Coordinates of C-alpha atoms in Angstrom, one line a residue:
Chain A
X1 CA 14.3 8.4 -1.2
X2 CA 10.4 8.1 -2.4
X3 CA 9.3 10.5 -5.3
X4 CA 6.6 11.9 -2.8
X5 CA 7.7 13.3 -0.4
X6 CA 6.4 13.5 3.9
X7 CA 7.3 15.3 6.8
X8 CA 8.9 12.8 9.0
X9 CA 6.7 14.3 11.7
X10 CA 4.4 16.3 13.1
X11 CA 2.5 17.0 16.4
X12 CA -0.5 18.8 18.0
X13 CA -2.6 18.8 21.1
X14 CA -5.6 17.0 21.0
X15 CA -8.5 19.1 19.9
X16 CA -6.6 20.8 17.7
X17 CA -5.9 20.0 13.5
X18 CA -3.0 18.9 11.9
X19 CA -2.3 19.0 8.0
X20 CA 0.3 16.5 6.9
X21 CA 1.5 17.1 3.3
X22 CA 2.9 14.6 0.1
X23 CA 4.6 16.8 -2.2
X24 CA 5.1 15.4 -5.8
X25 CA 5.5 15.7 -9.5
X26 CA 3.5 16.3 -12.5
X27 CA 4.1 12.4 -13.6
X28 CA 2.3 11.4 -10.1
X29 CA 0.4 13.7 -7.6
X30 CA 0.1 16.3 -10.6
X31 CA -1.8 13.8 -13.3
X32 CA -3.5 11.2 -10.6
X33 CA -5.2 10.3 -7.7
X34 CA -4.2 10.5 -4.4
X35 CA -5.0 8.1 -1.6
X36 CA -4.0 8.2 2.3
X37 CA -3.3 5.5 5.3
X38 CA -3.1 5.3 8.5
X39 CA -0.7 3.0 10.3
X40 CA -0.8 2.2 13.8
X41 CA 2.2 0.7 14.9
X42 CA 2.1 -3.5 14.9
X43 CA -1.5 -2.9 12.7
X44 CA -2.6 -3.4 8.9
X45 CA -2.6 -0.2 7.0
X46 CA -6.2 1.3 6.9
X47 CA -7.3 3.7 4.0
X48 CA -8.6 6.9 5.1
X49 CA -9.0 9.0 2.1
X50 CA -9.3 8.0 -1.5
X51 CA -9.9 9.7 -4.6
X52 CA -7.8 12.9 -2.7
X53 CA -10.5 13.7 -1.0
X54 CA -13.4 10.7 -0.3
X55 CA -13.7 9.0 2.9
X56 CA -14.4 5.3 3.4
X57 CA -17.2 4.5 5.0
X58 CA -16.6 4.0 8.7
X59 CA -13.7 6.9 8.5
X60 CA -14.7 9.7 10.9
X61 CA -15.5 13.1 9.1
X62 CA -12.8 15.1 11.2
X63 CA -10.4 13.3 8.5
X64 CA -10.5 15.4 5.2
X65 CA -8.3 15.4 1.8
X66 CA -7.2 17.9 -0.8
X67 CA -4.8 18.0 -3.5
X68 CA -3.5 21.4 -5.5
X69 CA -1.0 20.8 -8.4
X70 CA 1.9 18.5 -6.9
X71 CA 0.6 18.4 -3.7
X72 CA -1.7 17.0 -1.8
X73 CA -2.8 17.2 2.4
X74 CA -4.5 15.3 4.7
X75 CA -6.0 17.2 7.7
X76 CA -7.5 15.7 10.8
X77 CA -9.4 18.0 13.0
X78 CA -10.1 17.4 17.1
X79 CA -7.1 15.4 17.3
X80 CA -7.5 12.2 20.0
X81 CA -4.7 10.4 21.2
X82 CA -6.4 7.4 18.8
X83 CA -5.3 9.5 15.9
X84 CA -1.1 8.7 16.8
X85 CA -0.2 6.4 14.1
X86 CA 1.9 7.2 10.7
X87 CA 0.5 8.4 7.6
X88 CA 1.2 7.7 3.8
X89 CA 0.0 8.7 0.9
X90 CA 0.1 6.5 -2.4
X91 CA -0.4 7.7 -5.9
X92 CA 0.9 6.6 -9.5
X93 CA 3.4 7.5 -11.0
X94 CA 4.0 7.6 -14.9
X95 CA 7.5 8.0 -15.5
X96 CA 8.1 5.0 -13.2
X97 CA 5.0 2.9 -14.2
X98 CA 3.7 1.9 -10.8
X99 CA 2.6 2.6 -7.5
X100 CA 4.5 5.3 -5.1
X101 CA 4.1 5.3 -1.6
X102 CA 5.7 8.5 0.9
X103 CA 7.9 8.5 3.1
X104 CA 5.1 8.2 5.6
X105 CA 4.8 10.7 8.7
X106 CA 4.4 10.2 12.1
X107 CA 1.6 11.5 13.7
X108 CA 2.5 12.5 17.7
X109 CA -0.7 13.9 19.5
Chain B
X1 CA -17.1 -9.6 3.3
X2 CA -13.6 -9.8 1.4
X3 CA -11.1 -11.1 3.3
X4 CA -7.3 -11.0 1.7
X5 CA -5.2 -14.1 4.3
X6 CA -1.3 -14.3 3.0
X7 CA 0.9 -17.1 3.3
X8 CA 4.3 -18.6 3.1
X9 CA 7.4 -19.7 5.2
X10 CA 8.8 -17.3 7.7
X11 CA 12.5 -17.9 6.8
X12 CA 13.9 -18.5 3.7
X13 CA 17.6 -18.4 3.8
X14 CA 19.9 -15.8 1.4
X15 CA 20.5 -16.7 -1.9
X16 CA 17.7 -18.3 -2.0
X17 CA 13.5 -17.4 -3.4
X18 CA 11.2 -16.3 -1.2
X19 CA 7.2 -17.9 -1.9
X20 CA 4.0 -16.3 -0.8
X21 CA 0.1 -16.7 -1.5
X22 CA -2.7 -14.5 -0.9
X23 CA -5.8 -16.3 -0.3
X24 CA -8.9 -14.0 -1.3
X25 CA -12.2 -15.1 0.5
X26 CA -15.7 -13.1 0.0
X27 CA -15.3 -12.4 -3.7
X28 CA -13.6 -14.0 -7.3
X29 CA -10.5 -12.3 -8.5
X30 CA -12.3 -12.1 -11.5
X31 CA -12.8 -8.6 -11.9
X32 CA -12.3 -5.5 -14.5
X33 CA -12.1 -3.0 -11.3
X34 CA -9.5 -4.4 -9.5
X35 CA -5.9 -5.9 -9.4
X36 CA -4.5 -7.3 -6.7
X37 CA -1.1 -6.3 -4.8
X38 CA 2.0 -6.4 -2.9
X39 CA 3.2 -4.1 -0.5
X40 CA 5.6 -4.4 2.1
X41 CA 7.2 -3.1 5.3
X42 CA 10.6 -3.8 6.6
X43 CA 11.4 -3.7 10.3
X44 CA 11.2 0.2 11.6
X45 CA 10.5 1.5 7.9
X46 CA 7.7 2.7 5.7
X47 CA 5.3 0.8 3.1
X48 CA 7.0 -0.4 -0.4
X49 CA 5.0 -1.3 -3.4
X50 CA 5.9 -4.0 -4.9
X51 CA 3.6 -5.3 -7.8
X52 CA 0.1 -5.7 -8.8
X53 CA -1.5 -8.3 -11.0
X54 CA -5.2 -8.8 -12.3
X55 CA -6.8 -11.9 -13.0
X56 CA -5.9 -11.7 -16.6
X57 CA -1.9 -11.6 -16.1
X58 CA -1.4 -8.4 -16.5
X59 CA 1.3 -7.0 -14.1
X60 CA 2.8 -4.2 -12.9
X61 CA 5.9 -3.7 -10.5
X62 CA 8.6 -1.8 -8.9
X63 CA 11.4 -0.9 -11.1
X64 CA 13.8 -1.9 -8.1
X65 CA 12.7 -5.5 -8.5
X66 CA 12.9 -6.6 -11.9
X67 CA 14.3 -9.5 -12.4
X68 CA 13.6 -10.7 -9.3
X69 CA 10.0 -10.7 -9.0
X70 CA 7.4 -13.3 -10.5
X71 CA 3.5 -12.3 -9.8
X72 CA 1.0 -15.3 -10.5
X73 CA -2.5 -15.7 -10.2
X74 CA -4.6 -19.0 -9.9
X75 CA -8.0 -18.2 -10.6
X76 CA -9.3 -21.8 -9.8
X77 CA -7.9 -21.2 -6.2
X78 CA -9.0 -17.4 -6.3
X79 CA -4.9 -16.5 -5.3
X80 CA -2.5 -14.5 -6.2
X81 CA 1.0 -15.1 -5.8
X82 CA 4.8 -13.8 -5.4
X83 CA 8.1 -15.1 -5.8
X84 CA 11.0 -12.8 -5.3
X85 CA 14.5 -14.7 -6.2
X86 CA 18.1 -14.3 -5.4
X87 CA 16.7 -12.8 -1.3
X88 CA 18.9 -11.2 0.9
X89 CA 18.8 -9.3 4.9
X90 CA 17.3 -6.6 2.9
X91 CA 14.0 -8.5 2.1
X92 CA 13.1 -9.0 5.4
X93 CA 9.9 -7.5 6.3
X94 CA 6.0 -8.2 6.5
X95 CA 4.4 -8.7 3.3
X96 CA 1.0 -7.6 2.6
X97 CA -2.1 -8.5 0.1
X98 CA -4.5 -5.8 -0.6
X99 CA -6.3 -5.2 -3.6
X100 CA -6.3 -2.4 -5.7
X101 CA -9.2 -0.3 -7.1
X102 CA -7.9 0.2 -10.6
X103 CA -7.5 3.9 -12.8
X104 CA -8.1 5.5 -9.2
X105 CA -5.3 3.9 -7.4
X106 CA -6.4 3.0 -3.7
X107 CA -5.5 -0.7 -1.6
X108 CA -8.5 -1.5 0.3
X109 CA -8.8 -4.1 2.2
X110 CA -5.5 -5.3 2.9
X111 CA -4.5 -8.4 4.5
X112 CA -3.3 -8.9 7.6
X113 CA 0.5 -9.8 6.4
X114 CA 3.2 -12.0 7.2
X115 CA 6.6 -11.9 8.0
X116 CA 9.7 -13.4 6.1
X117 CA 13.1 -13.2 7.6
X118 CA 15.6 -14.0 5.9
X119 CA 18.9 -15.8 7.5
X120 CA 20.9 -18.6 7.5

């Protein structure tokens, strides 16, 4: 059971957007950054968004970030069938002194 | 370009301590920005921090485990290291090296993992 936590799933058609959501506390989403990855299955984790809402070079601009309070969302807009891959987020936490990953999400499209 | 390349035995038997390096090409260790870390991924499930260490020794992991866990870094080698003890069927899983961009908490790049089973 993560301190963050994911929808297990979500799905839309491609074209459309999708928001995927990590829902936290005041010692982690609430007081620090947020950063997001994208795992295709059988691949390396790839950072999409960091700093809640910055994009690494190379990431397409149809990804986007936010964080309010304890939360924070990814969205990806004109979803391609590329985009099917699960989705963590990964802040720190201070009661627990480290790093906190979600649940992760998977992402059907 | 950095380049993060882990390695270590694919089985280690239970009971027994589990050994891997991280290899970092393209740039020193040596940095005030960064630490370097462990995450992992056991079959069918999602990512699991495990620790992070900078070049000067200073650590951070998991409260889950303590005891168990040893982070080293060889700055003449430009490595970082992990030793988990006392491993069991539950440490199975691929183990990853990415490094981590201090104070705002991202892992970029990553390496590209290996995986330790562990069975007799």
């Amino acid at each position: 059971q993560s301190v963050l936590t994911q929808p297990p799933s979500v799905s839309a058609a491609p074209g459309q957007k999708v928001t995927i959501s990590c829902s936290g506390s005041t010692s982690n989403i609430g007081s620090k950054d947020v950063s997001w990855y994208q795992q295709v299955p059988g691949t390396v984790p790839r950072l999409v968004i960091y700093e809640n809402e910055k994009r690494p070079s190379g990431v397409p601009d149809r990804f986007s970030g936010s964080k309010s309070g304890t939360s924070a969302t990814l969205g990806i807009a004109g979803l391609q069938a590329g985009d099917e891959a699960n989705y963590y987020c990964l802040t720190w936490d201070n009661r627990r002194g480290g790093l906190v990953f979600g649940g992760g999400t998977t992402l059907t499209v | 370009q950095l380049q993060l390349l882990e390695s270590g035995p694919g089985l280690v038997r239970p009971s027994e301590s589990l050994s891997l390096t991280c290899s970092v090409s393209g740039a020193s260790i040596i940095s005030d920005d960064y630490f370097w870390g462990w995450v992992r991924q056991a079959p069918g499930k999602g990512l699991q921090w495990i620790g992070l260490i900078n070049h000067s020794g200073t650590k951070y992991d998991d409260p889950s485990f303590r005891g168990r866990l040893t982070l080293s870094v060889d700055i003449s080698n430009n490595q970082v290291s992990l030793s988990l003890s006392s491993v069991t069927a539950a440490d199975t899983a691929r183990y990853y090296c990415a490094r981590h961009r201090r104070l705002v908490d991202f892992f970029d790049p990553w390496g590209q993992g290996t995986f330790v089973t562990v069975s007799s």
